């Protein structure tokens, strides 16, 4: 399925990038350049290229389990991902609280794949809070050192939470509580984290929100 999706998506993503670059070349011929249009085209091109790289890395991961690890600043990775969803948080009136520990050692990880894990957890949290009132939507993201060679990232929402039966199955492939969900995001995220030598788990009580934690090593595994 990963190979099929990669094949089907890479072509339109490449086309998007090509059209954006062509648009930028056309705009460059204007005497009075529309800066907002230039900005939009540049960002669309960058994001399409980024999406293509994500797909390529996920294809390598599912095909051979290959992970490209290097030292990364986990707090910067978190901030990068939050930048992707800032508009959505504002639109849905979700309050964000960041609790990022200072002077953390570098994590040894594939940055793109860890970004995908964090992004999936954040999207799930946002979806979970959709039914709560505006003044109760709180998203808390934190990082800390959980052991001598381990960092822990936590994403907590103020949604309805999960009962014990749901919590037991939340990482099962194709299990989902969302009407149009595929049930793949958390299963893939757990596989990514475990490939990094870490652990992904959840805690929740119905009515009290859900909390997801994952760990990543600061040493090569």
GROMACS .gro file of C-alpha atoms in nm:
model
  221
    1UNK     CA    1   0.000   0.000   0.000
    2UNK     CA    2   0.289   0.235   0.084
    3UNK     CA    3   0.448   0.173  -0.255
    4UNK     CA    4   0.118   0.227  -0.433
    5UNK     CA    5   0.047   0.553  -0.250
    6UNK     CA    6   0.400   0.679  -0.312
    7UNK     CA    7   0.370   0.606  -0.684
    8UNK     CA    8   0.030   0.774  -0.714
    9UNK     CA    9   0.119   1.083  -0.507
   10UNK     CA   10   0.470   1.159  -0.627
   11UNK     CA   11   0.356   1.248  -0.978
   12UNK     CA   12   0.094   1.513  -0.882
   13UNK     CA   13   0.327   1.654  -0.614
   14UNK     CA   14   0.601   1.695  -0.874
   15UNK     CA   15   0.350   1.863  -1.105
   16UNK     CA   16   0.245   2.105  -0.830
   17UNK     CA   17   0.606   2.202  -0.768
   18UNK     CA   18   0.668   2.245  -1.142
   19UNK     CA   19   0.360   2.465  -1.188
   20UNK     CA   20   0.457   2.678  -0.889
   21UNK     CA   21   0.807   2.729  -1.026
   22UNK     CA   22   0.661   2.819  -1.365
   23UNK     CA   23   0.429   3.068  -1.198
   24UNK     CA   24   0.721   3.228  -1.016
   25UNK     CA   25   0.911   3.265  -1.343
   26UNK     CA   26   0.609   3.435  -1.502
   27UNK     CA   27   0.565   3.668  -1.205
   28UNK     CA   28   0.935   3.751  -1.221
   29UNK     CA   29   0.874   3.916  -1.561
   30UNK     CA   30   0.629   4.165  -1.406
   31UNK     CA   31   0.748   4.518  -1.337
   32UNK     CA   32   0.530   4.535  -1.027
   33UNK     CA   33   0.554   4.195  -0.856
   34UNK     CA   34   0.255   4.089  -0.639
   35UNK     CA   35   0.445   3.997  -0.319
   36UNK     CA   36   0.157   3.800  -0.166
   37UNK     CA   37   0.133   3.582  -0.476
   38UNK     CA   38   0.510   3.526  -0.482
   39UNK     CA   39   0.499   3.427  -0.115
   40UNK     CA   40   0.210   3.184  -0.173
   41UNK     CA   41   0.376   3.019  -0.475
   42UNK     CA   42   0.710   2.985  -0.297
   43UNK     CA   43   0.552   2.820   0.006
   44UNK     CA   44   0.333   2.593  -0.207
   45UNK     CA   45   0.644   2.476  -0.394
   46UNK     CA   46   0.840   2.417  -0.073
   47UNK     CA   47   0.556   2.222   0.089
   48UNK     CA   48   0.499   2.004  -0.220
   49UNK     CA   49   0.869   1.916  -0.225
   50UNK     CA   50   0.855   1.845   0.148
   51UNK     CA   51   0.551   1.619   0.102
   52UNK     CA   52   0.738   1.429  -0.169
   53UNK     CA   53   1.033   1.376   0.066
   54UNK     CA   54   0.801   1.253   0.341
   55UNK     CA   55   0.648   1.000   0.102
   56UNK     CA   56   0.991   0.881  -0.015
   57UNK     CA   57   1.111   0.833   0.342
   58UNK     CA   58   0.794   0.654   0.445
   59UNK     CA   59   0.831   0.424   0.144
   60UNK     CA   60   1.188   0.341   0.244
   61UNK     CA   61   1.076   0.287   0.602
   62UNK     CA   62   0.792   0.048   0.515
   63UNK     CA   63   0.998  -0.130   0.252
   64UNK     CA   64   1.323  -0.192   0.437
   65UNK     CA   65   1.285  -0.039   0.781
   66UNK     CA   66   1.567   0.200   0.694
   67UNK     CA   67   1.596   0.502   0.921
   68UNK     CA   68   1.831   0.794   0.852
   69UNK     CA   69   1.935   0.904   1.198
   70UNK     CA   70   2.133   1.213   1.288
   71UNK     CA   71   2.149   1.448   1.592
   72UNK     CA   72   1.839   1.668   1.603
   73UNK     CA   73   1.708   1.930   1.843
   74UNK     CA   74   1.378   1.780   1.960
   75UNK     CA   75   1.242   2.116   2.076
   76UNK     CA   76   1.308   2.267   1.734
   77UNK     CA   77   1.137   1.970   1.569
   78UNK     CA   78   0.830   2.031   1.788
   79UNK     CA   79   0.829   2.402   1.700
   80UNK     CA   80   0.863   2.324   1.329
   81UNK     CA   81   0.557   2.098   1.341
   82UNK     CA   82   0.355   2.351   1.542
   83UNK     CA   83   0.426   2.600   1.265
   84UNK     CA   84   0.239   2.372   1.023
   85UNK     CA   85  -0.079   2.376   1.235
   86UNK     CA   86  -0.072   2.729   1.377
   87UNK     CA   87  -0.349   2.848   1.146
   88UNK     CA   88  -0.567   2.549   1.236
   89UNK     CA   89  -0.521   2.609   1.609
   90UNK     CA   90  -0.625   2.973   1.569
   91UNK     CA   91  -0.923   2.886   1.350
   92UNK     CA   92  -1.051   2.627   1.597
   93UNK     CA   93  -0.976   2.848   1.898
   94UNK     CA   94  -0.743   2.598   2.064
   95UNK     CA   95  -0.512   2.733   2.332
   96UNK     CA   96  -0.157   2.601   2.309
   97UNK     CA   97   0.069   2.552   2.609
   98UNK     CA   98   0.435   2.464   2.550
   99UNK     CA   99   0.646   2.313   2.825
  100UNK     CA  100   0.980   2.246   2.659
  101UNK     CA  101   1.270   2.161   2.885
  102UNK     CA  102   1.583   2.364   2.821
  103UNK     CA  103   1.932   2.238   2.739
  104UNK     CA  104   1.820   1.895   2.627
  105UNK     CA  105   2.077   1.676   2.452
  106UNK     CA  106   2.027   1.606   2.082
  107UNK     CA  107   1.803   1.315   1.990
  108UNK     CA  108   1.944   1.066   1.739
  109UNK     CA  109   1.659   1.040   1.492
  110UNK     CA  110   1.525   1.076   1.141
  111UNK     CA  111   1.388   1.428   1.172
  112UNK     CA  112   1.119   1.394   0.905
  113UNK     CA  113   0.980   1.073   1.053
  114UNK     CA  114   0.970   1.213   1.408
  115UNK     CA  115   0.796   1.523   1.271
  116UNK     CA  116   0.533   1.293   1.120
  117UNK     CA  117   0.478   1.122   1.456
  118UNK     CA  118   0.431   1.456   1.633
  119UNK     CA  119   0.208   1.590   1.355
  120UNK     CA  120  -0.015   1.282   1.374
  121UNK     CA  121  -0.049   1.314   1.752
  122UNK     CA  122  -0.134   1.684   1.720
  123UNK     CA  123  -0.395   1.626   1.449
  124UNK     CA  124  -0.555   1.353   1.661
  125UNK     CA  125  -0.565   1.589   1.959
  126UNK     CA  126  -0.723   1.865   1.753
  127UNK     CA  127  -0.983   1.622   1.616
  128UNK     CA  128  -1.060   1.496   1.967
  129UNK     CA  129  -1.135   1.849   2.091
  130UNK     CA  130  -1.372   1.932   1.808
  131UNK     CA  131  -1.680   1.855   2.019
  132UNK     CA  132  -1.569   2.054   2.326
  133UNK     CA  133  -1.665   2.417   2.385
  134UNK     CA  134  -1.425   2.686   2.264
  135UNK     CA  135  -1.313   2.795   2.610
  136UNK     CA  136  -1.217   2.438   2.705
  137UNK     CA  137  -0.991   2.355   2.410
  138UNK     CA  138  -0.640   2.321   2.548
  139UNK     CA  139  -0.345   2.151   2.380
  140UNK     CA  140  -0.035   2.095   2.589
  141UNK     CA  141   0.293   1.986   2.432
  142UNK     CA  142   0.598   1.913   2.646
  143UNK     CA  143   0.947   1.770   2.627
  144UNK     CA  144   1.176   1.647   2.901
  145UNK     CA  145   1.463   1.417   2.976
  146UNK     CA  146   1.314   1.093   3.104
  147UNK     CA  147   1.640   0.900   3.151
  148UNK     CA  148   2.013   0.948   3.105
  149UNK     CA  149   1.991   0.864   2.733
  150UNK     CA  150   1.621   0.918   2.661
  151UNK     CA  151   1.398   1.217   2.579
  152UNK     CA  152   1.020   1.211   2.616
  153UNK     CA  153   0.765   1.413   2.418
  154UNK     CA  154   0.408   1.443   2.545
  155UNK     CA  155   0.093   1.566   2.369
  156UNK     CA  156  -0.213   1.618   2.591
  157UNK     CA  157  -0.560   1.734   2.484
  158UNK     CA  158  -0.872   1.844   2.670
  159UNK     CA  159  -1.108   1.629   2.463
  160UNK     CA  160  -1.354   1.363   2.582
  161UNK     CA  161  -1.083   1.104   2.642
  162UNK     CA  162  -1.113   0.730   2.582
  163UNK     CA  163  -1.264   0.441   2.772
  164UNK     CA  164  -1.051   0.139   2.865
  165UNK     CA  165  -1.170  -0.069   2.568
  166UNK     CA  166  -1.074   0.200   2.318
  167UNK     CA  167  -0.742   0.263   2.490
  168UNK     CA  168  -0.654  -0.107   2.457
  169UNK     CA  169  -0.702  -0.098   2.079
  170UNK     CA  170  -0.594   0.254   1.987
  171UNK     CA  171  -0.267   0.139   1.825
  172UNK     CA  172  -0.422  -0.152   1.635
  173UNK     CA  173  -0.394  -0.125   1.258
  174UNK     CA  174  -0.724  -0.012   1.098
  175UNK     CA  175  -0.886   0.061   1.436
  176UNK     CA  176  -1.029   0.414   1.445
  177UNK     CA  177  -1.284   0.614   1.642
  178UNK     CA  178  -1.317   0.873   1.365
  179UNK     CA  179  -1.598   0.852   1.111
  180UNK     CA  180  -1.367   0.890   0.811
  181UNK     CA  181  -1.047   0.764   0.972
  182UNK     CA  182  -0.832   0.488   0.823
  183UNK     CA  183  -0.685   0.363   1.150
  184UNK     CA  184  -0.326   0.381   1.023
  185UNK     CA  185  -0.178   0.695   1.177
  186UNK     CA  186  -0.110   0.568   1.528
  187UNK     CA  187  -0.002   0.223   1.410
  188UNK     CA  188   0.252   0.378   1.173
  189UNK     CA  189   0.363   0.627   1.439
  190UNK     CA  190   0.430   0.346   1.686
  191UNK     CA  191   0.630   0.159   1.421
  192UNK     CA  192   0.841   0.469   1.355
  193UNK     CA  193   0.908   0.528   1.724
  194UNK     CA  194   0.995   0.162   1.784
  195UNK     CA  195   1.230   0.165   1.483
  196UNK     CA  196   1.412   0.445   1.666
  197UNK     CA  197   1.441   0.227   1.975
  198UNK     CA  198   1.170   0.423   2.158
  199UNK     CA  199   0.820   0.364   2.290
  200UNK     CA  200   0.480   0.523   2.214
  201UNK     CA  201   0.192   0.488   2.458
  202UNK     CA  202  -0.131   0.655   2.565
  203UNK     CA  203  -0.308   0.736   2.889
  204UNK     CA  204  -0.671   0.840   2.918
  205UNK     CA  205  -0.988   0.826   3.122
  206UNK     CA  206  -1.324   0.894   2.959
  207UNK     CA  207  -1.415   1.257   3.017
  208UNK     CA  208  -1.064   1.376   3.107
  209UNK     CA  209  -0.881   1.406   2.774
  210UNK     CA  210  -0.605   1.190   2.631
  211UNK     CA  211  -0.229   1.201   2.673
  212UNK     CA  212   0.019   1.047   2.432
  213UNK     CA  213   0.387   1.002   2.513
  214UNK     CA  214   0.679   0.882   2.307
  215UNK     CA  215   1.048   0.846   2.375
  216UNK     CA  216   1.352   0.883   2.156
  217UNK     CA  217   1.711   0.800   2.233
  218UNK     CA  218   2.002   1.044   2.258
  219UNK     CA  219   2.244   0.769   2.161
  220UNK     CA  220   2.272   0.558   1.847
  221UNK     CA  221   2.078   0.231   1.874
   0.00000   0.00000   0.00000
